[in-house]
CSV table of C-alpha atoms and ligand atoms in Angstrom, one decimal:
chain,number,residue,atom,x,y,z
A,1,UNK,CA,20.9,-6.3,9.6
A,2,UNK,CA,18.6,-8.2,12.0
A,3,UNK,CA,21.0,-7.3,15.0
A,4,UNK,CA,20.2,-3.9,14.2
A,5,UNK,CA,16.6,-4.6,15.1
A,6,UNK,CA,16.3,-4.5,18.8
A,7,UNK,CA,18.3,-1.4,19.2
A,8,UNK,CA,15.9,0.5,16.8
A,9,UNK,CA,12.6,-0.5,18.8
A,10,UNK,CA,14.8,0.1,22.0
A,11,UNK,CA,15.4,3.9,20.8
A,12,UNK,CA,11.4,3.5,19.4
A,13,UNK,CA,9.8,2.5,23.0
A,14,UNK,CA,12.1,5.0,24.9
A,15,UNK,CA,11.2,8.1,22.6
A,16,UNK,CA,7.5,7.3,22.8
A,17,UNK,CA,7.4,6.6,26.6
A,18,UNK,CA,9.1,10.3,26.6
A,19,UNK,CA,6.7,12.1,24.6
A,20,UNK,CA,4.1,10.5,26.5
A,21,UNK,CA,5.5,11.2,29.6
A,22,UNK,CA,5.9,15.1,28.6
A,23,UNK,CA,2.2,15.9,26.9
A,24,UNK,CA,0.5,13.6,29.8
A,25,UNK,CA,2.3,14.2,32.7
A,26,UNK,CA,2.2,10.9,32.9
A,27,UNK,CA,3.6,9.1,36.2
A,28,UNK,CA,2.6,5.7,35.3
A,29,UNK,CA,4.2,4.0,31.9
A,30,UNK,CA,2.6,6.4,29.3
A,31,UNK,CA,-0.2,5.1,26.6
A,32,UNK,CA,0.0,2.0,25.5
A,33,UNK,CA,3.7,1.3,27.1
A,34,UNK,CA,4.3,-1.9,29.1
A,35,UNK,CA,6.1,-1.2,32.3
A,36,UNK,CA,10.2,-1.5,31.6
A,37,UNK,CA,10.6,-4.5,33.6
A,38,UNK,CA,10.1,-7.6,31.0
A,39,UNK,CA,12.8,-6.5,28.7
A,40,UNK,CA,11.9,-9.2,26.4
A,41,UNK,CA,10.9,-7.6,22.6
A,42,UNK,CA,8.1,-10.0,21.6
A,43,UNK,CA,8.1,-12.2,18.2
A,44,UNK,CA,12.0,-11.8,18.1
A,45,UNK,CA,12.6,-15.0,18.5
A,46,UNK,CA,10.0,-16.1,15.5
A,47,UNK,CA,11.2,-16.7,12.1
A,48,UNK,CA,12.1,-13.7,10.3
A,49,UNK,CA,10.0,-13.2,7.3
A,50,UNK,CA,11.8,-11.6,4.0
A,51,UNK,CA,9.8,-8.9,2.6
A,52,UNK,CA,12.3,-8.4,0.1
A,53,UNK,CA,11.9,-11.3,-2.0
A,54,UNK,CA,10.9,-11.0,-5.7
A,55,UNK,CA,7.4,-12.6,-4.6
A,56,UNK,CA,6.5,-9.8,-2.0
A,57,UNK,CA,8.1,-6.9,-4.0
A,58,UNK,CA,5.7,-8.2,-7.1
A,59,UNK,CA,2.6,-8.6,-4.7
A,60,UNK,CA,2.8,-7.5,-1.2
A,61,UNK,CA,1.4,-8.8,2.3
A,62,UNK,CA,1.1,-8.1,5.3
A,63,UNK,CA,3.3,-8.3,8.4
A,64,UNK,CA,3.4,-12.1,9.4
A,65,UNK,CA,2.9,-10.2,13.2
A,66,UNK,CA,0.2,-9.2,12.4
A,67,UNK,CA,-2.4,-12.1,13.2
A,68,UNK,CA,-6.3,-10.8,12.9
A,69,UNK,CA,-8.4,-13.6,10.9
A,70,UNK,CA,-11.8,-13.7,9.5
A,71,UNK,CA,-14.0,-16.1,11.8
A,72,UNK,CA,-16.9,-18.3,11.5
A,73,UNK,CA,-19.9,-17.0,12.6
A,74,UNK,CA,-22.8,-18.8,14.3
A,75,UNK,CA,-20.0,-21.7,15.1
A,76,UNK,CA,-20.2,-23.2,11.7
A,77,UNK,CA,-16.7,-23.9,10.3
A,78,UNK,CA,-16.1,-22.7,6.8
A,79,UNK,CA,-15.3,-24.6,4.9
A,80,UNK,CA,-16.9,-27.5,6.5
A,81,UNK,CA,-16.5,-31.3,5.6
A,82,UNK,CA,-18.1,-31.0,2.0
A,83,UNK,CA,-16.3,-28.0,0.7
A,84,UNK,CA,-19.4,-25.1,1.2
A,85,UNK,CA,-18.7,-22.1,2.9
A,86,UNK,CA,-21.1,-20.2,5.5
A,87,UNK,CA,-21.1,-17.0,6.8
A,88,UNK,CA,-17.5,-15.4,7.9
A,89,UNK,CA,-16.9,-12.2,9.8
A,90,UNK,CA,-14.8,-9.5,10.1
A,91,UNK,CA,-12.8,-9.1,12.7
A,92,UNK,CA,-13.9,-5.6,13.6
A,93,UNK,CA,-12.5,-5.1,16.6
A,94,UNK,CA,-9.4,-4.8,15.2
A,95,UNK,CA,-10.4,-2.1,12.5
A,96,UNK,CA,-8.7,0.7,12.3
A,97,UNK,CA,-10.7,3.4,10.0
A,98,UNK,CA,-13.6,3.0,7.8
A,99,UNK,CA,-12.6,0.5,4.8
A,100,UNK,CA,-12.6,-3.3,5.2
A,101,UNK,CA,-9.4,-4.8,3.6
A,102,UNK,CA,-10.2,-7.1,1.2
A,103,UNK,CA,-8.9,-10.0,2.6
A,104,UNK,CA,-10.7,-9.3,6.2
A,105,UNK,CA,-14.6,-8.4,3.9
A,106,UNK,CA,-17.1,-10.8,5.6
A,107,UNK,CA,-17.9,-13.7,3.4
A,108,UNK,CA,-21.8,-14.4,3.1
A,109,UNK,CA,-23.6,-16.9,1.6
A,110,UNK,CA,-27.3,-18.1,1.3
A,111,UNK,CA,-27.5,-21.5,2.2
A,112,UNK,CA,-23.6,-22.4,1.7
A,113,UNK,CA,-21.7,-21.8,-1.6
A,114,UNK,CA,-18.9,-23.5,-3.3
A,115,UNK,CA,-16.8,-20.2,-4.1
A,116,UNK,CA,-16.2,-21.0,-7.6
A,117,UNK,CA,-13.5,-20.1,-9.8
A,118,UNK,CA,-15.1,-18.1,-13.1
A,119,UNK,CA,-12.9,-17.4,-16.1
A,120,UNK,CA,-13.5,-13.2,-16.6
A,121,UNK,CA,-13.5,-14.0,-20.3
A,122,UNK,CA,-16.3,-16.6,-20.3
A,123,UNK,CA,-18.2,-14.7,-18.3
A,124,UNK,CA,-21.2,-13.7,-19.5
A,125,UNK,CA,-24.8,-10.9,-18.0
A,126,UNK,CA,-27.7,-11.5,-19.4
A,127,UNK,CA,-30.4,-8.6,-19.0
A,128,UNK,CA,-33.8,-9.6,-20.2
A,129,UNK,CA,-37.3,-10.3,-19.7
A,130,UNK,CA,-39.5,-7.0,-19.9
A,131,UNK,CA,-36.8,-5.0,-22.0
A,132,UNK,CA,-37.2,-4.1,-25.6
A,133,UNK,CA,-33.4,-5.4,-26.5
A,134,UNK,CA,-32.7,-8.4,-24.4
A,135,UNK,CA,-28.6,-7.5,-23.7
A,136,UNK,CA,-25.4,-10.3,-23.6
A,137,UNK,CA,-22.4,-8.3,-22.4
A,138,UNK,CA,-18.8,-9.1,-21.8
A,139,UNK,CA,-16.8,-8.0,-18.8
A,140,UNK,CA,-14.9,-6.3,-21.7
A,141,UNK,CA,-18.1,-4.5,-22.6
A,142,UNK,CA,-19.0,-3.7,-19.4
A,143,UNK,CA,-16.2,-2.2,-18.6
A,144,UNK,CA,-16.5,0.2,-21.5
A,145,UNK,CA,-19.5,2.2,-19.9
A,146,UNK,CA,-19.2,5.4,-17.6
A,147,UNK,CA,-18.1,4.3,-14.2
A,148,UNK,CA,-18.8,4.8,-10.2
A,149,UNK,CA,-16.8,4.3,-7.5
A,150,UNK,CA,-18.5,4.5,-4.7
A,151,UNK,CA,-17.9,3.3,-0.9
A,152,UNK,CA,-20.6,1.4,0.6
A,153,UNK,CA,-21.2,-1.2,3.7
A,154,UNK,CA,-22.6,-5.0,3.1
A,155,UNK,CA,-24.6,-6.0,5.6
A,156,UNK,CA,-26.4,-9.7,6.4
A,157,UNK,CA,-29.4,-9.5,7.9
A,158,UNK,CA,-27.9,-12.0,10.8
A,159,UNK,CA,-26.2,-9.7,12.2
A,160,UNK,CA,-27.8,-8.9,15.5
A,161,UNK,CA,-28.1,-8.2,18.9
A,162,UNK,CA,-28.3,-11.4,21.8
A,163,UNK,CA,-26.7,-12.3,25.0
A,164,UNK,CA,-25.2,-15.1,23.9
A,165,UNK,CA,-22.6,-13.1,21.7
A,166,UNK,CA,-18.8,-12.6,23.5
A,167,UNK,CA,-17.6,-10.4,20.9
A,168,UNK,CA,-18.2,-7.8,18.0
A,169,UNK,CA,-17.4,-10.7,15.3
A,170,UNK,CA,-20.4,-12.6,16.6
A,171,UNK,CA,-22.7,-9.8,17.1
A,172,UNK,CA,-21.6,-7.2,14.4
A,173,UNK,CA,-19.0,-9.3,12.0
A,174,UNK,CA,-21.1,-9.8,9.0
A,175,UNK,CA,-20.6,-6.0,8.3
A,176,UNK,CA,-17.7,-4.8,6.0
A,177,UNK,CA,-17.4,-1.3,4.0
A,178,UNK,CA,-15.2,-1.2,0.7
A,179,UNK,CA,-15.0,0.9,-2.4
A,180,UNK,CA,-16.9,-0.7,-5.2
A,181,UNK,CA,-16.7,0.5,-9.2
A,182,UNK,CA,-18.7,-0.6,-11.5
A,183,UNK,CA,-21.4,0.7,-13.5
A,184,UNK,CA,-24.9,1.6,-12.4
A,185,UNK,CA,-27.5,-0.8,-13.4
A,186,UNK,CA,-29.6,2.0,-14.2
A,187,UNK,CA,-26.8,3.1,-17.5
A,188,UNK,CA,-28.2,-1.1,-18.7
A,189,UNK,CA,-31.2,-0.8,-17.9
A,190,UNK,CA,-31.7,1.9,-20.1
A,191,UNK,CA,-29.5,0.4,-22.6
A,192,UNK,CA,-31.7,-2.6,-22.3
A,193,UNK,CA,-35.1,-0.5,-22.6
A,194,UNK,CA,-37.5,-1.3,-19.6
A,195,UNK,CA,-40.9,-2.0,-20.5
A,196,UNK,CA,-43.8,-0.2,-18.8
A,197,UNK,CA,-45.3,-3.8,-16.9
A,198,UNK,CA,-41.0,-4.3,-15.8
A,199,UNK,CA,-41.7,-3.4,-12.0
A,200,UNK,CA,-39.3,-5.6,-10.5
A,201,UNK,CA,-36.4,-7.7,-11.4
A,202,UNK,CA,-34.5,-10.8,-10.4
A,203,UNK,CA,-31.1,-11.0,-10.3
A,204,UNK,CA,-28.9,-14.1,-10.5
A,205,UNK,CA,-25.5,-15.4,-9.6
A,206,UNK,CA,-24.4,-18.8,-11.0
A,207,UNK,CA,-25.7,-21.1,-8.4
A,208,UNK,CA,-28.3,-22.5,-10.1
A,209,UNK,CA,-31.3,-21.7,-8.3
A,210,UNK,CA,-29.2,-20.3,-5.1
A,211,UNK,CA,-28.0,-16.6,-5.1
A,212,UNK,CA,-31.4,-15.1,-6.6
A,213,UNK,CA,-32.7,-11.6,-5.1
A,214,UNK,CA,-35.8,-9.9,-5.9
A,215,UNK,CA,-35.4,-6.0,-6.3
A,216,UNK,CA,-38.2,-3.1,-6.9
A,217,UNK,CA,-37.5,-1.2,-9.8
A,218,UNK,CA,-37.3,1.8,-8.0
A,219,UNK,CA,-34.0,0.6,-6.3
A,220,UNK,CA,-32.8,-0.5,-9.6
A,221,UNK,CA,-33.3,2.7,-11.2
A,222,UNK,CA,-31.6,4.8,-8.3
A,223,UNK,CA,-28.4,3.2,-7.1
A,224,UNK,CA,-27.3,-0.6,-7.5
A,225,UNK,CA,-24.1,-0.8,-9.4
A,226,UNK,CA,-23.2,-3.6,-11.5
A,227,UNK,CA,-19.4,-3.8,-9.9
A,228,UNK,CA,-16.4,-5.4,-10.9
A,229,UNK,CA,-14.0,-4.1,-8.6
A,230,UNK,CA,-13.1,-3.8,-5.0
A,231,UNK,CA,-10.8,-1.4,-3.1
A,232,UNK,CA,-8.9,-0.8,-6.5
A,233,UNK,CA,-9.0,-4.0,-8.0
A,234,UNK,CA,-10.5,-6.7,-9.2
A,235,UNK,CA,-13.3,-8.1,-7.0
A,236,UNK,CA,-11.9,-11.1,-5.0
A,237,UNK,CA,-13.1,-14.6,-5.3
A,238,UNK,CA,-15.3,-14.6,-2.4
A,239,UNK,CA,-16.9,-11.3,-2.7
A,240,UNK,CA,-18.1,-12.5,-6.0
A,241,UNK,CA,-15.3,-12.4,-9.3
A,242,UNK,CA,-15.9,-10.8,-11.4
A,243,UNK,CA,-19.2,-9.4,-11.4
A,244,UNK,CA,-21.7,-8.4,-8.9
A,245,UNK,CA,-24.2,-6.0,-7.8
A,246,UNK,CA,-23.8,-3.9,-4.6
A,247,UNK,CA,-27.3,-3.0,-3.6
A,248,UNK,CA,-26.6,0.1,-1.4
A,249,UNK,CA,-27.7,0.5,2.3
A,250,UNK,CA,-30.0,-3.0,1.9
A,251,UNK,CA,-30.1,-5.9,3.3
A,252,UNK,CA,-27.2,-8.0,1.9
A,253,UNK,CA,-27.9,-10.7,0.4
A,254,UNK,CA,-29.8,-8.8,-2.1
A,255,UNK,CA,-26.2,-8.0,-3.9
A,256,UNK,CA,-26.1,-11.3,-5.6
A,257,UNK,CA,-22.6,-12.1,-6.4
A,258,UNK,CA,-21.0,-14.0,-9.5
A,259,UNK,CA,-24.0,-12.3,-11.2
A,260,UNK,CA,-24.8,-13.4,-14.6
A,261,UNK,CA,-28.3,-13.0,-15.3
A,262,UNK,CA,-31.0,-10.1,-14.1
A,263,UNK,CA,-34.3,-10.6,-15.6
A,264,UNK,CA,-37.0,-8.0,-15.8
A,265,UNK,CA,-40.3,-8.8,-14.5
A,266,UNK,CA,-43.9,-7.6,-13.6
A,267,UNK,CA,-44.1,-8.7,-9.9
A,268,UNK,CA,-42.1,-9.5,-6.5
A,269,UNK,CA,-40.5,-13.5,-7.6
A,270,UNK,CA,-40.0,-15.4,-4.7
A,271,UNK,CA,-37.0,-16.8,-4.9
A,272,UNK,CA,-35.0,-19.2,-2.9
A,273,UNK,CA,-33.6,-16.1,-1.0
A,274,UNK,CA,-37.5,-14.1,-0.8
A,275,UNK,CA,-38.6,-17.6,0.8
A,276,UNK,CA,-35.6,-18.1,3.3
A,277,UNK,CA,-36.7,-14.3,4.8
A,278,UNK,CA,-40.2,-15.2,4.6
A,279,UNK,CA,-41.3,-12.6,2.4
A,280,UNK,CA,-44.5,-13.8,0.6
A,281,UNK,CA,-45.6,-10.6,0.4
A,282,UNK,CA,-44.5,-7.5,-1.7
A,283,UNK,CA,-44.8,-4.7,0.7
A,284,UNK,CA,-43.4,-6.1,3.3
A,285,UNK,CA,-40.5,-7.3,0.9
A,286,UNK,CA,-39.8,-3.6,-0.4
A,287,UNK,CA,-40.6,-2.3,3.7
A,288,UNK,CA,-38.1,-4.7,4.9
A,289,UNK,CA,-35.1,-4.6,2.7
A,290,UNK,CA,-33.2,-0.8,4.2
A,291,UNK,CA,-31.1,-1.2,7.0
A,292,UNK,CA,-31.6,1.5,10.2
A,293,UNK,CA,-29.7,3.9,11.4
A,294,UNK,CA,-26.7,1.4,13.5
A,295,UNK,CA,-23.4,1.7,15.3
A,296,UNK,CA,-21.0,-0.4,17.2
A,297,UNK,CA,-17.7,0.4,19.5
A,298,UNK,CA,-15.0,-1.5,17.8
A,299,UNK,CA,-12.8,-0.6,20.6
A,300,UNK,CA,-13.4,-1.6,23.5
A,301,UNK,CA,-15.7,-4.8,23.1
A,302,UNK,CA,-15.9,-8.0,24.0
A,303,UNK,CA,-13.3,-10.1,24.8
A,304,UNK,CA,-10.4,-7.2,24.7
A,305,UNK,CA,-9.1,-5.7,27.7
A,306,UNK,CA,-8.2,-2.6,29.3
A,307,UNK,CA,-4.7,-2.7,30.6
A,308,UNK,CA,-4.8,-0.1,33.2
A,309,UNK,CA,-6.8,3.3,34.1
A,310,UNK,CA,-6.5,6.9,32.3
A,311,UNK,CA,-7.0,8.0,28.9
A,312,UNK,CA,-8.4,5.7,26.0
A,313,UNK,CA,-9.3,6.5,22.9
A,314,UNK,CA,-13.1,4.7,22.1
A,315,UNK,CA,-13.6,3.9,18.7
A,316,UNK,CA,-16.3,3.0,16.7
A,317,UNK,CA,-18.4,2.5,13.5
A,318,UNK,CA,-21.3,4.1,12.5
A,319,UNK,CA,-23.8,3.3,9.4
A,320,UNK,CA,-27.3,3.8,8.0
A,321,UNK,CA,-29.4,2.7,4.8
A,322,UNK,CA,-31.3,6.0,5.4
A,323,UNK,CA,-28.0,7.8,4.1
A,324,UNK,CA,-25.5,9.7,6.0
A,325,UNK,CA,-24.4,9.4,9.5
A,326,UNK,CA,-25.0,12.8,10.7
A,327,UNK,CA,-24.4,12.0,14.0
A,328,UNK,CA,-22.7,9.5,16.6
A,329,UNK,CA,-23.1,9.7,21.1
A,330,UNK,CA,-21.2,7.6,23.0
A,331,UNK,CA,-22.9,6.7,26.5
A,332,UNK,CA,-20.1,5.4,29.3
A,333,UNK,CA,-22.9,5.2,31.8
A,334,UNK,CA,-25.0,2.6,30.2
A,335,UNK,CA,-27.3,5.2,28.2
A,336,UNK,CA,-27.8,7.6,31.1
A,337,UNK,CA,-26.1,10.3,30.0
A,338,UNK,CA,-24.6,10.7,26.0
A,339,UNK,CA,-21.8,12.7,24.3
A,340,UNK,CA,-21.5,13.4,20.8
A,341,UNK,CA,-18.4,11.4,19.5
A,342,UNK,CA,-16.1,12.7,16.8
A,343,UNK,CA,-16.8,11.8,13.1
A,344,UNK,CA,-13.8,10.9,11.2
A,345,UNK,CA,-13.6,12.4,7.8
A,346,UNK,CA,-16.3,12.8,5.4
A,347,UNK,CA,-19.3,10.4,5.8
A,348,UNK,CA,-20.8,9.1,2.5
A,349,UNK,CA,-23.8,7.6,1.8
A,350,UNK,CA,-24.7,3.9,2.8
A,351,UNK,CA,-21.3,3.5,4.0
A,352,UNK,CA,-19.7,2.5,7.0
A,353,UNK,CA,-18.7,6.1,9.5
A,354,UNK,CA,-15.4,6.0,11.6
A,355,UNK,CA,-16.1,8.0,14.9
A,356,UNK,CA,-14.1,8.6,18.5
A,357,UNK,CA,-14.3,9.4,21.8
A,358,UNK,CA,-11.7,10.6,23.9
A,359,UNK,CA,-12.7,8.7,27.7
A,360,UNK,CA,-10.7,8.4,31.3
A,361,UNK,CA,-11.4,5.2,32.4
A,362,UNK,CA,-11.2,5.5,36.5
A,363,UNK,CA,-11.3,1.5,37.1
A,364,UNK,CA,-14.6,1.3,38.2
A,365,UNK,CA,-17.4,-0.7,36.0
A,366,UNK,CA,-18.6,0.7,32.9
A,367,UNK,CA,-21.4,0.2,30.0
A,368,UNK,CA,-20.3,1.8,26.6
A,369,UNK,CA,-22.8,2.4,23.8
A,370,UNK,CA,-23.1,4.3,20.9
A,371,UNK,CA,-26.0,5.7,19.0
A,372,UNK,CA,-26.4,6.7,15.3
A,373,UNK,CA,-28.8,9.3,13.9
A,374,UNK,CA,-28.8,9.7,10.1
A,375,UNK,CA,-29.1,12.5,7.5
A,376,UNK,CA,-33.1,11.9,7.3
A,377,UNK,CA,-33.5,12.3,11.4
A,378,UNK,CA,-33.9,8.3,12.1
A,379,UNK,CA,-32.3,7.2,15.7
A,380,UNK,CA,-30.7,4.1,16.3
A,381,UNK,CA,-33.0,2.3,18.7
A,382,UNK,CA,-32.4,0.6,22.0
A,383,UNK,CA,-33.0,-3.1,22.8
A,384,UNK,CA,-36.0,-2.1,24.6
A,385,UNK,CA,-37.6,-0.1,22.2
A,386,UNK,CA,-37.4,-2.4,19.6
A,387,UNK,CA,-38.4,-5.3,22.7
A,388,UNK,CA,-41.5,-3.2,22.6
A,389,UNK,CA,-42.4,-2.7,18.6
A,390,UNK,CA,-41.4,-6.3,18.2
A,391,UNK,CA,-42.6,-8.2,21.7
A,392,UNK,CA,-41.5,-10.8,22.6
A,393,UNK,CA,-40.6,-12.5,18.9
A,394,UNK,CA,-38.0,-10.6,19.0
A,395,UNK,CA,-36.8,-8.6,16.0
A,396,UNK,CA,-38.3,-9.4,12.1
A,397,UNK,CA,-36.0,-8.4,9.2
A,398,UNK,CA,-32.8,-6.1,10.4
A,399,UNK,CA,-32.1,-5.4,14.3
A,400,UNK,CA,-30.2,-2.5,14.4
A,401,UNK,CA,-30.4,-1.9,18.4
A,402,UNK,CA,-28.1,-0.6,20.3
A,403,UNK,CA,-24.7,-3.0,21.8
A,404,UNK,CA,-23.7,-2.1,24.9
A,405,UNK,CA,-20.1,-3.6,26.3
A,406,UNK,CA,-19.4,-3.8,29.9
A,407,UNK,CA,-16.0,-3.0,31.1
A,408,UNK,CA,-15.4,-4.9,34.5
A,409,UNK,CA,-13.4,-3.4,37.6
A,410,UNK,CA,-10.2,-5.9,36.1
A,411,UNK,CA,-10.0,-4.0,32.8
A,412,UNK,CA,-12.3,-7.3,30.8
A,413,UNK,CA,-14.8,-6.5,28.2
A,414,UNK,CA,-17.7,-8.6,27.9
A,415,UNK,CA,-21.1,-8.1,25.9
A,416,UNK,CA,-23.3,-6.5,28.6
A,417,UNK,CA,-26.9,-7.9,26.7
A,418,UNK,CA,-28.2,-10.0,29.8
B,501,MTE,N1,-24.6,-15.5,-5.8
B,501,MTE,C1,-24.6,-15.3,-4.5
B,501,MTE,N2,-24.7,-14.0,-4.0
B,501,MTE,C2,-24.8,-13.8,-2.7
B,501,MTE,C3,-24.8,-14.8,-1.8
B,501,MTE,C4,-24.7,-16.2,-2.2
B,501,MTE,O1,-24.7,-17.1,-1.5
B,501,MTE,N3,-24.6,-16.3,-3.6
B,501,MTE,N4,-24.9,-14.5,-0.4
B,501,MTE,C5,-25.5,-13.2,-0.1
B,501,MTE,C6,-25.4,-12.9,1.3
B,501,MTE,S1,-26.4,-13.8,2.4
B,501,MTE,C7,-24.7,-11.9,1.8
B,501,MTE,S2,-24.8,-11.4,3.4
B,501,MTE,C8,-23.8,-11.1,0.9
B,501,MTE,C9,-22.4,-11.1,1.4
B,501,MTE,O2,-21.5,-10.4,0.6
B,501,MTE,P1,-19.9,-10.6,0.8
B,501,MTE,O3,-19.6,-12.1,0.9
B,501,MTE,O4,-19.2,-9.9,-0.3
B,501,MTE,O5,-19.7,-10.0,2.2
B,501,MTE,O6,-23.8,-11.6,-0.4
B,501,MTE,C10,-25.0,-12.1,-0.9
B,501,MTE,N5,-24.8,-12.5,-2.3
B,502,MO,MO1,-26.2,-13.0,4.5
């Protein structure tokens, strides 16, 4: 069975340097094709992995070739030496496609969180405070009320722009886009009855005094679901079994995960999380929380590499709290000239937008951009615009600027932020 292998990819590599060949007109080795001289079929000489035992028929994986990790961000190790985990990225710039597998979300966490390990059928929300029926419900119960499923990003407010990043995990990798069901908070609410003087609330995961968000009513009213699963199944450990909420197109550590409590109250609390952003003061909380318009080329950034000239395909992801990408450019001049890019399927609200953009690269030095406008008419902003709202501060609350990536004369990507 095994010897069979090389001949297959043999036939495989020959028929696609052939159709490359014909629809290119191709004389170099067509897209993606290393030149026929190293004959050598890589991993063949690694362990063979058997995707036919009983284990990976029952619960499946992935190729062991394939190797993309999730990374520590901000060069703090998770887990470090006392067990807490700290924020962890996504290796975007391997994406393909809008959805995050579940194993690659981003992992975020306030100030460092044991992920623990909750029994679904101890598990207990709590809604009170300014209701007229304070609520208890089991994940059973919950589960027994209408339903959304809905695809949304996550995004912490530490992602942003600086020219110390090298690549898209450091700058962009605490983003991640799944599809969340669960039920609105809005269907308990009313179940709950909100008083008149309930303005805000509080919600709570199981930290203790970590893991507590501050929301307007207004938010809670129009869109946070109270989700229990992820991409089809159960929320996973880290993303917060079994129960969190998913506060669409805000900030993220306002969807409080292992959520077991969300108390109704008359004013903006600040809680440990309020105080860590420096919000003392409501309006600026409720200003602050929506993410801009944003946008990142996944392919090619920094630290991948362009193995020759010609045709590339440039891909990307686009996202805004204001709603719907409506629209994605591409600059390959460093934001002298821009294109419109192509928007991969249908873009939903609050999540995160697939686009491309067919380029030639001719081997001379390059800056690629991209720029988002959403469905309300906001424009993803460049680092000097937002140099000049902010001065020299730099950026309170979200920075959604633009990231340009330089591509160098030898076919290296680098962050081009100087
Ligand atoms: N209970 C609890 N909820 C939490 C956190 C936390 O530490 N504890 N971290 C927040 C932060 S800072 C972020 S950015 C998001 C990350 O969600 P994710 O880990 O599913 O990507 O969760 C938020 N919810
Ligand atoms: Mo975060």
């Amino acid at each position: 069975m095994g010897s069979k292998q090389p001949d297959r990819r043999a036939f495989l590599k020959r028929g696609a340097a052939l159709a490359g060949g014909l629809s290119l007109g191709a004389v170099e080795p067509a897209i993606g094709q290393t030149p026929a001289s190293g004959q050598s079929v890589e991993g063949q000489s690694q362990e063979a992995q058997d995707y036919s035992s009983d284990e990976l028929i029952a619960y499946g994986q992935r190729s062991h070739h394939v190797t993309s990790v999730r990374e520590p961000v901000n060069g703090r190790p998770s887990p470090d030496e006392f067990g807490l985990v700290f924020h962890v990225g996504t290796p975007l710039g391997d994406q393909m496609g809008a959805i995050t597998p579940s194993a690659l979300h981003y992992v975020g966490t306030t100030r460092g969180s044991f992920v623990p390990d909750i029994d679904p059928a101890e598990h207990r929300l709590m809604i009170h405070g300014l209701v007229d029926r304070e609520l208890i419900f089991t994940m059973d119960e919950l589960k027994r009320f209408p339903s959304v499923t809905r695809l949304h990003f996550i995004e912490c407010a530490g992602n942003r722009t600086s020219s110390r990043h090298r690549t898209i995990v450091d700058s962009h990798g605490m983003t991640s886009c799944a599809e969340w069901t669960g039920v609105l908070l809005r269907t308990l609410l009313e179940e709950a009855g909100v008083q008149d003087e309930g303005t805000w609330i509080v919600a709570e995961g199981v930290e203790e005094v970590k893991g507590a968000s501050s929301l307007p009513m207004a938010k809670a009213m129009d869109d946070i679901l109270v989700a229990y699963a992820m991409n089809g199944e159960p929320i996973r450990p880290q993303q917060g079994f079994p129960l969190r909420i998913v506060v669409p197109g805000f900030e993220g550590i306002l969807s409080v995960k292992w959520l077991r409590r969300i108390k109704v109250v008359d004013r903006f609390y600040m809680t440990y999380n309020d105080y860590g952003h420096l919000r003392q003061d409501s309006d600026d909380a409720a200003l602050s929380y929506q993410i801009g318009p944003k946008s990142v080329i996944t392919f090619p950034s920094g630290g991948q590499e362009l193995t020759g000239t010609g045709f590339y395909e440039v891909r990307g992801l686009a996202w805004s709290g204001g709603g719907v990408v409506s629209r994605v450019e591409v600059s390959t001049d460093g934001g002298e000239s821009w294109m419109d890019a192509d928007i991969r399927g249908t873009p939903q609200r609050m999540a995160h937008t697939a686009f491309s953009f067919n380029w030639t690269w001719d081997g001379s030095e390059a800056v690629l951009m991209s720029r988002c406008t959403d469905e309300i008419g906001q424009v993803q902003p460049s680092r000097e615009q937002v140099a000049e709202f902010w001065g020299r501060s730099g950026v309170k609350g979200q920075d959604n600027s633009i990231q340009p990536w330089r591509i160098e004369r030898d076919g290296s990507v680098h962050n081009a932020i100087t």
